[in-house]
Coordinates of C-alpha atoms in Angstrom, one line a residue:
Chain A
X27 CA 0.0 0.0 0.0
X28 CA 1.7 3.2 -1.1
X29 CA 0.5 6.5 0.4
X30 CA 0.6 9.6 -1.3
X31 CA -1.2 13.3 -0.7
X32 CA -2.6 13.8 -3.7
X33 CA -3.1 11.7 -6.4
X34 CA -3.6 12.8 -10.3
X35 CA -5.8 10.4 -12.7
X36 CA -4.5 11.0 -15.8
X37 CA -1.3 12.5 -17.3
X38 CA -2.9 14.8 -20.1
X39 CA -2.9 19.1 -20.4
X40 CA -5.5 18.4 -17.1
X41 CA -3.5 16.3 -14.7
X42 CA -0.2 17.8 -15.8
X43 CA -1.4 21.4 -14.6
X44 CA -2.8 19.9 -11.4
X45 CA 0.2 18.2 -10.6
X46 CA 2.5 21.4 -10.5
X47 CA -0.3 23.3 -8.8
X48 CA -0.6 21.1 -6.4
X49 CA 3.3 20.4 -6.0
X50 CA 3.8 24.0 -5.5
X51 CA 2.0 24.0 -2.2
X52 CA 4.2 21.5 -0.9
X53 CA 3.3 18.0 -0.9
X54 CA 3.9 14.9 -1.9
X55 CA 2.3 14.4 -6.1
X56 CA 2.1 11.3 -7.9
X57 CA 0.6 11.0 -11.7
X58 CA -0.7 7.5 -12.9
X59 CA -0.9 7.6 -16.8
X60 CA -1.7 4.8 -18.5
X61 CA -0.2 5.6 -21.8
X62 CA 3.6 5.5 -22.8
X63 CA 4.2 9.3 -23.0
X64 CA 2.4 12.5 -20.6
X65 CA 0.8 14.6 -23.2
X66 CA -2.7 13.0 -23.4
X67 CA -5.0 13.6 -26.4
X68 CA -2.1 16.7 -27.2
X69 CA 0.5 14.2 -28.2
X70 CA -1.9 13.5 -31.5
X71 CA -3.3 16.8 -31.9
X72 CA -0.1 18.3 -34.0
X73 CA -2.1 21.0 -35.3
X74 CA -1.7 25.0 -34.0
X75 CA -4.2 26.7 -32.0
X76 CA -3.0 25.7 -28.6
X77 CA -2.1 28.3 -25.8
X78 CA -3.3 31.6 -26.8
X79 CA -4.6 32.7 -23.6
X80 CA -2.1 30.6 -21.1
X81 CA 1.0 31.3 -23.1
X82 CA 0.3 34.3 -25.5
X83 CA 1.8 32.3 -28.4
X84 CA -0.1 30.0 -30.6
X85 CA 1.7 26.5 -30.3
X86 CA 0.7 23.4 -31.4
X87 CA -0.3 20.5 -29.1
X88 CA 2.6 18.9 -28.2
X89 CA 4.4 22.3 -27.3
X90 CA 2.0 22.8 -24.7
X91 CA 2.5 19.3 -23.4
X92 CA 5.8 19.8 -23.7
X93 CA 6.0 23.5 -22.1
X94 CA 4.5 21.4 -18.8
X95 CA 6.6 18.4 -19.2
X96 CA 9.7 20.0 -19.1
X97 CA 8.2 21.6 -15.8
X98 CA 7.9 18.4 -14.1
X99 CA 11.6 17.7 -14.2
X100 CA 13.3 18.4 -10.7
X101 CA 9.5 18.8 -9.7
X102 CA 9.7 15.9 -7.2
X103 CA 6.5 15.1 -9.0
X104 CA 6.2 11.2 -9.0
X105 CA 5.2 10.3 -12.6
X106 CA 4.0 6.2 -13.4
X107 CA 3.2 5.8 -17.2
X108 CA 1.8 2.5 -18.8
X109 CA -0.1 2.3 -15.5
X110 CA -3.7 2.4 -15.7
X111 CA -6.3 2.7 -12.5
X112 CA -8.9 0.1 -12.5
X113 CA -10.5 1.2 -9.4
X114 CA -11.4 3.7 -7.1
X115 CA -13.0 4.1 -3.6
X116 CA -15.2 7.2 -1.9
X117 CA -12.4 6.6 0.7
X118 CA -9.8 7.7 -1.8
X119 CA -8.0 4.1 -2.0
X120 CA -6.7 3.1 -5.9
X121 CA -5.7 -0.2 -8.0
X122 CA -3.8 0.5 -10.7
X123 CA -1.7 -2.1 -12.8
X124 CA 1.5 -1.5 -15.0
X125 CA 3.1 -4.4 -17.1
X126 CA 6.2 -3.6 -15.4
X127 CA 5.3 -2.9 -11.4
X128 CA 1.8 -5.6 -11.2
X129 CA -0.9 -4.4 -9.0
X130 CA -0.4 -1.4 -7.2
X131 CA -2.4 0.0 -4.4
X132 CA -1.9 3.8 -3.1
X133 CA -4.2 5.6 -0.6
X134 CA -4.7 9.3 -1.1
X135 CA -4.9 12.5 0.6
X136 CA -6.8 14.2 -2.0
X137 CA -7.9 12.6 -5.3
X138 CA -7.6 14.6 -9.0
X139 CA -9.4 12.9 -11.1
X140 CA -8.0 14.4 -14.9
X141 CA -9.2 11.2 -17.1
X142 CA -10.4 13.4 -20.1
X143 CA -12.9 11.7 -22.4
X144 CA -13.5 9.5 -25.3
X145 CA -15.5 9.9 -28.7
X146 CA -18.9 8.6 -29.5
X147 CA -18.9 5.6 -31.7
X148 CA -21.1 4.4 -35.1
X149 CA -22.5 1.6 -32.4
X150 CA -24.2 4.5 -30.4
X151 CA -25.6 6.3 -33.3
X152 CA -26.8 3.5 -34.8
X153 CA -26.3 4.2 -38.2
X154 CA -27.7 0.9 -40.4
X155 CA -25.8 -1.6 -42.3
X156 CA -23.3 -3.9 -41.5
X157 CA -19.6 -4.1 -40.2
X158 CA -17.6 -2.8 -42.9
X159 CA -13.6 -1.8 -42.2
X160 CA -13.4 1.9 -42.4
X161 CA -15.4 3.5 -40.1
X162 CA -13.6 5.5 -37.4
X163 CA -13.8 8.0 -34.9
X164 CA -12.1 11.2 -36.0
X165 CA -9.9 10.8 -33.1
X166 CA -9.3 7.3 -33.6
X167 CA -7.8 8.1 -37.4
X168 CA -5.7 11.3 -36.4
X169 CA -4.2 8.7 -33.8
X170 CA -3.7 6.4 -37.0
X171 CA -2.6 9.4 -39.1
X172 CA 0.0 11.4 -36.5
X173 CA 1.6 9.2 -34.6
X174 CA 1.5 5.6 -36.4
X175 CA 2.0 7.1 -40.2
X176 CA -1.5 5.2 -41.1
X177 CA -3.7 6.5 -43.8
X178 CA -7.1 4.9 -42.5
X179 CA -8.6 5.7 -46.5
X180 CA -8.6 7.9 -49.8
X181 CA -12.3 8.7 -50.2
X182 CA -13.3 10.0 -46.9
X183 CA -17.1 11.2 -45.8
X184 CA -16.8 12.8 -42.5
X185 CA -20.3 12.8 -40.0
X186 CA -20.1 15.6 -37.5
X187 CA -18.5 19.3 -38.0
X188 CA -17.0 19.3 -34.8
X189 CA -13.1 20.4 -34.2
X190 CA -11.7 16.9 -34.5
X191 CA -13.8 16.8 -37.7
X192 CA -12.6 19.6 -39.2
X193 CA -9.0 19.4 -38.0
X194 CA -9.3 15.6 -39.6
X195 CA -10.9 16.7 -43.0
X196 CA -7.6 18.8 -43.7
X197 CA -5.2 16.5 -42.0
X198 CA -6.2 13.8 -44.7
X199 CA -6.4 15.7 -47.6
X200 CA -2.7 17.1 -46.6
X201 CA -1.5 13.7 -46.4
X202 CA -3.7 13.1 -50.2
X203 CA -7.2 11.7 -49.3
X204 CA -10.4 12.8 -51.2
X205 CA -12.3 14.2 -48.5
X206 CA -15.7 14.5 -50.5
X207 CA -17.9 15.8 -48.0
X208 CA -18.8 17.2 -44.2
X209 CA -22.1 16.8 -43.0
X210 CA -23.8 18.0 -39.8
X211 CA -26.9 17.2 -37.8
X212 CA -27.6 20.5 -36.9
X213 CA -27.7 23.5 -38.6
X214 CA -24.7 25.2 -37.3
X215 CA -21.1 23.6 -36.7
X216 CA -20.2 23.1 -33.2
X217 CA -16.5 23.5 -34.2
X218 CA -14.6 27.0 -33.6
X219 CA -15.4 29.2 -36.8
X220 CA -12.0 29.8 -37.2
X221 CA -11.8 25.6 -38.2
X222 CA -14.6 26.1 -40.5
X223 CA -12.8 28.5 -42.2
X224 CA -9.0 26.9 -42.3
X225 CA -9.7 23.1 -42.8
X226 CA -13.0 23.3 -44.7
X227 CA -13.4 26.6 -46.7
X228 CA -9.4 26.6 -47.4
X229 CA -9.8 23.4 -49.3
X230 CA -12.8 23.1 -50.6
X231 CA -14.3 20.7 -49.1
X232 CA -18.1 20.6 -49.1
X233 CA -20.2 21.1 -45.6
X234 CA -23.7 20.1 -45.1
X235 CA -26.0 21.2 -42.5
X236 CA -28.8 19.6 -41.9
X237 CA -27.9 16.3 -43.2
X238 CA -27.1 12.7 -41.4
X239 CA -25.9 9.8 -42.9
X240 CA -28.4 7.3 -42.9
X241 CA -27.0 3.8 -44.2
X242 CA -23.2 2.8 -44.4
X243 CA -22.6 0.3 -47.7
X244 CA -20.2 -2.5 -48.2
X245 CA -19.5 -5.9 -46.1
X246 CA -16.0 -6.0 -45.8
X247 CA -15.3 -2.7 -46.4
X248 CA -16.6 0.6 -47.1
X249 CA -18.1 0.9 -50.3
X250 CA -20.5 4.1 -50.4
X251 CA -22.5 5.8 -47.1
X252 CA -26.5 7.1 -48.0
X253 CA -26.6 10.7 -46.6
X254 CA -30.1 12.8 -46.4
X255 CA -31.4 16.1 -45.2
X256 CA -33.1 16.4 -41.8
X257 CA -36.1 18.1 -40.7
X258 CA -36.1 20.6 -37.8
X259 CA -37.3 17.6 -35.3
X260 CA -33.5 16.0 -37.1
X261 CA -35.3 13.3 -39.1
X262 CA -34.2 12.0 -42.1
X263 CA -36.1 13.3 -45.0
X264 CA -36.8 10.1 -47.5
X265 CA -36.8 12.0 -51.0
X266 CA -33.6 13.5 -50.4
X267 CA -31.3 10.3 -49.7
X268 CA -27.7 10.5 -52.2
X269 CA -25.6 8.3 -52.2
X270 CA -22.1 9.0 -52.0
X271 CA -19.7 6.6 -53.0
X272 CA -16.7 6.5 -50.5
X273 CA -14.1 4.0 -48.4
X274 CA -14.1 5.2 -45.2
X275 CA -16.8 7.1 -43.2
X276 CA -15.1 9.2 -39.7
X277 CA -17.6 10.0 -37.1
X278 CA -16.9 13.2 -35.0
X279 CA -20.5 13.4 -33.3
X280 CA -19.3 13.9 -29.8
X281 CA -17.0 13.4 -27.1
X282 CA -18.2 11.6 -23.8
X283 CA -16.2 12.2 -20.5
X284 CA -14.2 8.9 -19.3
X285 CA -15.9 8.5 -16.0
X286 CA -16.4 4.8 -15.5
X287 CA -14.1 5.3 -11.9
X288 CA -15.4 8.3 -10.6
X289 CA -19.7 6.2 -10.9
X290 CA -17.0 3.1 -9.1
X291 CA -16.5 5.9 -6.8
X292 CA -19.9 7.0 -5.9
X293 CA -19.7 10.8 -7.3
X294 CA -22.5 12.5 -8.5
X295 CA -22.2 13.2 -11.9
X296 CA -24.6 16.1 -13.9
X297 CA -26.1 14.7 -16.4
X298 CA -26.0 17.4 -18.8
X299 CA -21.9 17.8 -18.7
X300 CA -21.5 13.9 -18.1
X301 CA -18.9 15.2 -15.4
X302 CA -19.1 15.3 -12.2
X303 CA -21.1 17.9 -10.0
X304 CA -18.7 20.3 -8.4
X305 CA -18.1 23.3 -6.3
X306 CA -15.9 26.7 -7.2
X307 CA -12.1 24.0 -6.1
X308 CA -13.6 21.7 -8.2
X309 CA -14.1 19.6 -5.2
X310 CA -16.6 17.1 -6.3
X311 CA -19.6 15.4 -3.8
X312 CA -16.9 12.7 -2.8
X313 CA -15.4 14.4 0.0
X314 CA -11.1 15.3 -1.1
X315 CA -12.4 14.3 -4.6
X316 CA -11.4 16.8 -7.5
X317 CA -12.4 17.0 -10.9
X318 CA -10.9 19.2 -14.1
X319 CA -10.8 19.2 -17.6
X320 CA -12.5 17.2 -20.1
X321 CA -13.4 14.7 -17.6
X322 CA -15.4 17.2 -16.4
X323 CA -16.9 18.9 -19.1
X324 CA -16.0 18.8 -22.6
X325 CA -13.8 21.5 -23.4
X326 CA -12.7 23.5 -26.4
X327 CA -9.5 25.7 -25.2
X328 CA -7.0 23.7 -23.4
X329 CA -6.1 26.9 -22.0
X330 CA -8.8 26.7 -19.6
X331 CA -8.4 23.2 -19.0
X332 CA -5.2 24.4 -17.5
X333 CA -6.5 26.9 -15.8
X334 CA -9.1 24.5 -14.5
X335 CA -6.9 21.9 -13.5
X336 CA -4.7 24.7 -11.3
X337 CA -7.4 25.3 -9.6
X338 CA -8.3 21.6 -9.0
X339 CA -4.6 20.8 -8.0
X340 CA -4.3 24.0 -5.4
X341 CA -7.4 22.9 -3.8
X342 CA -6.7 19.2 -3.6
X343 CA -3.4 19.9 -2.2
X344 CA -4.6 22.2 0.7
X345 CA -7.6 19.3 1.7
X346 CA -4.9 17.1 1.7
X347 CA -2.6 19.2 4.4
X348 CA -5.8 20.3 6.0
X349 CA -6.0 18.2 9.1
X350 CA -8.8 19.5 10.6
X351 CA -12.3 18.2 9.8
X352 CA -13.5 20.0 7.2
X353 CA -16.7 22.6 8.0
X354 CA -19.7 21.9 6.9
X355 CA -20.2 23.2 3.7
X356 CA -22.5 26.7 3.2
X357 CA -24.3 25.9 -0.6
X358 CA -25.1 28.8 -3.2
X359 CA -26.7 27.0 -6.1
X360 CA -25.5 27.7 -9.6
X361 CA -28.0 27.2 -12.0
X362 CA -28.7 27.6 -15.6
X363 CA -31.2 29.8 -16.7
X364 CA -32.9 30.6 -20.1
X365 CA -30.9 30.1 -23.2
X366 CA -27.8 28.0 -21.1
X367 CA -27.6 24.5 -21.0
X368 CA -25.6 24.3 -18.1
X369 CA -23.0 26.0 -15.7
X370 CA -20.0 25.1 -14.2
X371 CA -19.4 25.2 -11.2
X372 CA -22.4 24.1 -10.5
X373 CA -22.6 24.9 -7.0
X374 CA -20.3 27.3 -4.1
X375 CA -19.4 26.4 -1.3
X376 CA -19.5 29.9 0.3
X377 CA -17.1 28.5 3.4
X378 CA -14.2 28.1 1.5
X379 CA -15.0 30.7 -1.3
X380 CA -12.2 33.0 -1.5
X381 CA -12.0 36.5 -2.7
X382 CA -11.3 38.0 -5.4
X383 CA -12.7 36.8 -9.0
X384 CA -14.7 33.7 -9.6
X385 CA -15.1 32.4 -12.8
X386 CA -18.5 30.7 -14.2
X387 CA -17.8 28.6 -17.4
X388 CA -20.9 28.0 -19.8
X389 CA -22.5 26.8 -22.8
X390 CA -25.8 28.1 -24.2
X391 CA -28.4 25.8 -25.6
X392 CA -28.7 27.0 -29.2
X393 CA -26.8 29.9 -31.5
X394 CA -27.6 34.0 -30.0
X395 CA -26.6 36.8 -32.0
X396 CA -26.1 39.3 -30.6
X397 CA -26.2 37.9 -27.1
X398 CA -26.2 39.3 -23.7
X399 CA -24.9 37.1 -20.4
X400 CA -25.8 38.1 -17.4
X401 CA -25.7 36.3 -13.8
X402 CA -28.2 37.2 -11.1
X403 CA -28.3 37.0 -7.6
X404 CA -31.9 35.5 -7.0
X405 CA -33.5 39.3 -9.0
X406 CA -30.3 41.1 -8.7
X407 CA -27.9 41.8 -11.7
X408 CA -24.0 41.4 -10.7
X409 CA -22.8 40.9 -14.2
X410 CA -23.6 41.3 -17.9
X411 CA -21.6 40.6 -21.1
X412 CA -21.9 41.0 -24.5
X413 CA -21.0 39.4 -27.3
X414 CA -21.1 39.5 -31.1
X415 CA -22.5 35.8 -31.1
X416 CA -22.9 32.7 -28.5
X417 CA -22.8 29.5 -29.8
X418 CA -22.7 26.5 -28.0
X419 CA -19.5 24.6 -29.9
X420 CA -17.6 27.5 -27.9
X421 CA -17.9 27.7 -23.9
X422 CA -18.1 31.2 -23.0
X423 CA -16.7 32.4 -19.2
X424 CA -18.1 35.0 -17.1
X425 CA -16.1 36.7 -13.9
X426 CA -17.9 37.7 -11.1
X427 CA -16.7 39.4 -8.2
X428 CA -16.9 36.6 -5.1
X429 CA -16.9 39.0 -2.5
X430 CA -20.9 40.4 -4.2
X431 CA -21.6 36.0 -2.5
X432 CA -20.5 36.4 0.9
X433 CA -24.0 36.8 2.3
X434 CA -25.7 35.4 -0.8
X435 CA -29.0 33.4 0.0
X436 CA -30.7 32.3 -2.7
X437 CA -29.5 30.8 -6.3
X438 CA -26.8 32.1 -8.7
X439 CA -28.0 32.0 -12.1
X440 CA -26.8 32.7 -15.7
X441 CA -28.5 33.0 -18.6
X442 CA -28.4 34.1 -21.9
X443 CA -30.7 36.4 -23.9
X444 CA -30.5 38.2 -27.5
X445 CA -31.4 37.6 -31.3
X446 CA -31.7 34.5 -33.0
X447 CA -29.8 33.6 -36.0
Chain B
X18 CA -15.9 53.9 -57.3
X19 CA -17.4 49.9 -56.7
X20 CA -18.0 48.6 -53.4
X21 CA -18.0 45.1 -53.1
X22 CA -18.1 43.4 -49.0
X23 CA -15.8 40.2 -48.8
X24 CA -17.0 37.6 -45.4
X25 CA -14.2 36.1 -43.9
X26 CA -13.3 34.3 -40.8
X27 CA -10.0 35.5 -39.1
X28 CA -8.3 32.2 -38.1
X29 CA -5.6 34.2 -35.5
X30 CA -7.1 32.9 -32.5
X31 CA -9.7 30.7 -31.6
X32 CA -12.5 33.7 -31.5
X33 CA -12.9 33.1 -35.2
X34 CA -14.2 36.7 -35.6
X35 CA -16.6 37.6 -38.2
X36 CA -14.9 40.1 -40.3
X37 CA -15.6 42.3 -43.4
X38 CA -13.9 43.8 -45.7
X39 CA -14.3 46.2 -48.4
X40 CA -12.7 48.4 -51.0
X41 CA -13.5 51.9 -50.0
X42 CA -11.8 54.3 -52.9
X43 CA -9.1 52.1 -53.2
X44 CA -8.5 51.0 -49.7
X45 CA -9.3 47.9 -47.5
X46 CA -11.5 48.6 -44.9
X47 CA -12.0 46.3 -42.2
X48 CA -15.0 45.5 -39.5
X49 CA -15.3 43.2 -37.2
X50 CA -12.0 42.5 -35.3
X51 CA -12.0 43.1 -32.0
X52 CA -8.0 43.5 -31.7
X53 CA -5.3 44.8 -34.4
X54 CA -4.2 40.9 -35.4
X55 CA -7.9 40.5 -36.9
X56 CA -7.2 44.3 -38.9
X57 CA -3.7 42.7 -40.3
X58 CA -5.2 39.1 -41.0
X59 CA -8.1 40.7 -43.3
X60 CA -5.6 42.6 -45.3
X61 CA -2.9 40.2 -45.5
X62 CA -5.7 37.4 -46.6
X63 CA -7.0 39.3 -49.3
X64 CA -3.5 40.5 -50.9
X65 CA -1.2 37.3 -49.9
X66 CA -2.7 34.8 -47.4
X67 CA -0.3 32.7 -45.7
X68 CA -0.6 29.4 -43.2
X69 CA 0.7 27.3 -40.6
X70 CA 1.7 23.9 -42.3
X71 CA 1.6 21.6 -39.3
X72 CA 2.8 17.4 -40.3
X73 CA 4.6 14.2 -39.6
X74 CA 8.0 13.0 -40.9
X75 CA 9.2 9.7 -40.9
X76 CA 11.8 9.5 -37.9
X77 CA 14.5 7.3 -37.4
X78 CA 16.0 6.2 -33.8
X79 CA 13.2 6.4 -31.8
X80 CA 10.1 4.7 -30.5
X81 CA 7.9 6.7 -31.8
X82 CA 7.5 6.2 -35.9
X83 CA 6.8 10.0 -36.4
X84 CA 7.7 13.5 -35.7
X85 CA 5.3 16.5 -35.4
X86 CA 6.6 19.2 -37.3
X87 CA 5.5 22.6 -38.3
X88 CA 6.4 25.6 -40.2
X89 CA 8.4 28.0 -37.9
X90 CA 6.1 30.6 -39.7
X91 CA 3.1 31.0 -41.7
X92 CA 4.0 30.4 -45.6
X93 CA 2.1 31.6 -48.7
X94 CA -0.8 29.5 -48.9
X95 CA -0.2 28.7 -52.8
X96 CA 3.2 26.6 -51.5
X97 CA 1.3 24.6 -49.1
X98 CA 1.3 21.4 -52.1
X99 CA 4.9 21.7 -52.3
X100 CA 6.0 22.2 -48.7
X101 CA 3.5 19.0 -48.0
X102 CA 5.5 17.1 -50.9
X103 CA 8.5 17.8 -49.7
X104 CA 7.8 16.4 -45.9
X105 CA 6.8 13.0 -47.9
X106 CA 9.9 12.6 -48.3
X107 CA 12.0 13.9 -45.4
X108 CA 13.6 12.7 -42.4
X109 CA 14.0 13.1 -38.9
X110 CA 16.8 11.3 -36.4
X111 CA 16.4 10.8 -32.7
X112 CA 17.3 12.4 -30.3
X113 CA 15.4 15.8 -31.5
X114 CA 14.0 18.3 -29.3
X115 CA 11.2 21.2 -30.0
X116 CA 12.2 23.6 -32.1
X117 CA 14.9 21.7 -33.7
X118 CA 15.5 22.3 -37.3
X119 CA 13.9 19.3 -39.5
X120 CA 14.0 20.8 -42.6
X121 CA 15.8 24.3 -43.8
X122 CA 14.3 26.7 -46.7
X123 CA 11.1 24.2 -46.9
X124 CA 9.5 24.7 -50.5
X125 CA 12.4 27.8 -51.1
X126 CA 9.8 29.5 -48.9
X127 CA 12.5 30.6 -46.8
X128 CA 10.8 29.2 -43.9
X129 CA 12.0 26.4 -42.3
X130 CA 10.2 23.1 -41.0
X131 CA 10.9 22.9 -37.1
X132 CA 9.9 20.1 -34.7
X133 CA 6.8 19.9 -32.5
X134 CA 8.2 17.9 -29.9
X135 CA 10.5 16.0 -27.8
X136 CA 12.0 12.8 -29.1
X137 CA 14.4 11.0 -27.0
X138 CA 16.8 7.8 -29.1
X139 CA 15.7 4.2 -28.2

């Protein structure tokens, strides 16, 4: 049994800012990753867009991995790679097995969990036909693509406008693929515009709204996919089915957080992130439990996944040298109001709030333009923003000032109001 | 004097910032940025747009089978083909660290093709 203060799940951008945060108050860290290399999904992401806000340069993905990395040396940080949990207890005790050490068990002072998340697949949509070679995730083939030099096809239809999508849709027809079309559910992409413009518009390649794919061709492999138009209740419109001949179909329709140990654990999860339920530490409901990045909600800057993570890693280190019994907590619900699908945090804990700002992270429920953000104290009005548009493939962040909470009694709220598109 | 409007999406940062541009008696006029890199994006787009090539190369030495790589700066967007035919056929050897050079005067761009990451020998 191997004791440490606080223990990180997960060696990505999350659990790589949470270790130095929480290393720089003093105790003991140790990382379980259960890949090869610290990096997480930004060891395959080798495009630019990374570390605008954190760093004030744009670097590509493994920079920023590498930019924390190269932090960790000296550190005293304990790092285990190739070791994957496989459980975990409300009590903060952990299994974890390596080829190389066997079964491990550690107890914890404080508990990060920094798993990240994992992409929706064909089985869940449920796309007919039958089990062809050559579907994939979008994240599965830029794996394939960057770091294994595999080309997963040459004729490529790609289901879902999301980032990975878009990113994917230029990545393969850099490396010569035929990527003949984009097609999305909805009527707006939920990737960053700026995608849109560079991986899509810069190369031609074809994007759909309003359109599904609704049969996948071919028994050993992919021979053609049958895409149609939707309706606005996102059903498949019969007359207009086309079929587009193509070998390999890549689904980016969403990305699901990896919390299969935090249920094992006990901790409440929100429904509508698919993360945990947390308070303004991103201490979870398992008491010296801690939650940040995409594990916690899906996230589209790794910038504030940092940012997240530091705040995660500070406060798990300070429960972990906090000996006395923790007070009983003081709740200010955080709730989302019209036009926002959901808020985190997503509840204060108005005994350990500290001054000074307090940041709300968001996503509305549908596309505003022009919109106005405003969070309210039950009636009261302690913050508006504006912005040009609100979309929900971009999280937006609003600051308030903590010290307007200190006698707060009833519910925070945020919502979002404006035009339509 | 014709005034035409030209939509684009600056691609700086990951705002994406609706912009618009048009040709007021001779000169570009931009809306829509909300800082100076959005203003110099617009006209640099419409009179020579340039990107960020970011790749692989085979490398050599290491346990990994690739390197990332990237363009130290943005090049003119008509040379992406040939800087991406070029890095078909080039080669990296561990150990490399970020920033190394991979590839000098990529494309005769001028620009050369740095890497993206660490990559210790075997």
């Amino acid at each position: 049994m191997i004791h440490t203060d606080v223990l990180i799940i997960g060696g990505g951008p999350a659990g790589l800012a949470a270790a130095l945060a929480a290393r720089a108050q003093g105790v003991q860290v140790t990382v379980l990753e259960r890949d090869r290399d610290l990096g997480g999904i930004l060891q395959q992401c080798i495009h630019n867009g990374f570390g605008l806000h954190y760093f004030g340069e744009e670097l590509t993905g493994p920079e920023y991995a590498q930019r924390f990395i190269d932090r960790l040396e000296g550190s005293g940080i304990e790092v285990l790679t190739d070791t994957m949990v496989i459980s975990l207890s409300a009590d903060r005790q952990v299994t974890a097995v390596s080829a190389e050490r066997g079964l491990l068990h550690f107890t914890a002072g404080a508990i990060v969990l920094a798993m990240g998340c994992r992409e929706r697949t064909r089985g869940a949509l449920n796309i007919p036909g039958y089990r062809p070679a050559g579907i994939f995730t979008a994240g599965s083939a830029q794996r394939l693509v960057n770091m294994q030099g595999a080309l997963p096809g040459r004729e490529i239809v790609v289901l879902g406008s999301g980032d990975i999508g878009l990113i994917m849709a230029r990545r393969l027809t850099w490396e010569g693929a035929n990527v003949k079309l984009v097609c999305e559910l909805m009527s707006y992409s939920s990737g960053l515009a700026r995608n849109v413009a560079q991986c899509l518009v810069d190369n031609d390649i074809p994007l759909k709204f309003s359109h599904t794919v609704v049969r996948i061709h071919g028994r050993e492999r992919v021979e053609g996919v049958t895409v149609a138009a939707v309706n606005e209740k996102l059903q498949p419109i019969k007359t207009t089915e086309e079929y587009i001949p193509c070998d390999t179909l890549l689904l980016s329709v969403g990305l699901i957080p990896e919390n299969e140990l935090s249920l094992m654990a006990g901790v409440p999860m929100d429904p509508v992130t698919g993360g945990a339920l947390v308070d303004q530490s991103r201490q979870t409901g398992a008491p010296g439990v801690f939650a940040c990045g995409n594990v916690l909600q899906v996230h589209d800057l790794v910038d504030n996944v940092s940012r997240e993570a530091e705040i995660a890693g500070t406060a798990a280190a300070k429960y972990a040298l906090d000996r006395r019994p923790a007070r009983e907590p003081r709740w200010l619900a955080v709730t989302p109001g019209e036009g926002v699908r959901y808020v985190v945090p997503q509840r204060i804990d108005l005994n350990t709030l500290e001054n000074g700002e307090l940041d709300l992270y968001f996503r509305v429920r549908g596309v505003v333009k022009p919109a106005t953000a405003q969070v309210k104290l039950g009636e009261t009005l302690l913050k508006q923003r504006r912005a040009m548009v609100m979309t929900p493939g971009e999280m937006e962040k609003i600051t308030i000032d903590a010290a307007k909470l200190a006698q707060a009694g009833e519910a925070l709220s945020v919502s979002v109001t404006g035009g339509k598109q | 004097m014709s005034e035409e409007t030209r939509e684009l999406t600056c691609i700086v940062c990951p705002v994406g910032c609706r912009l618009k541009a048009k040709l007021v008696d001779g000169q570009l006029k931009i809306d829509g940025q909300t800082c100076v890199r959005g203003e110099k994006y617009a006209l640099e787009e419409l009179t020579n747009p340039t990107r960020t090539v970011t790749s692989s190369v085979a490398l050599e030495g290491s346990a990994l089978p690739l390197l990332s790589v990237k363009t130290r700066t943005p090049v003119p967007k008509v040379s992406i083909p040939a800087v991406l035919a070029q890095l078909k056929h080039a080669q990296a050897h561990a150990p490399v660290r970020v920033g190394d050079v991979i590839v000098r005067n990529v494309a005769q761009t001028g620009i050369d093709i740095v890497a993206t990451r660490n990559a210790p020998s075997a």
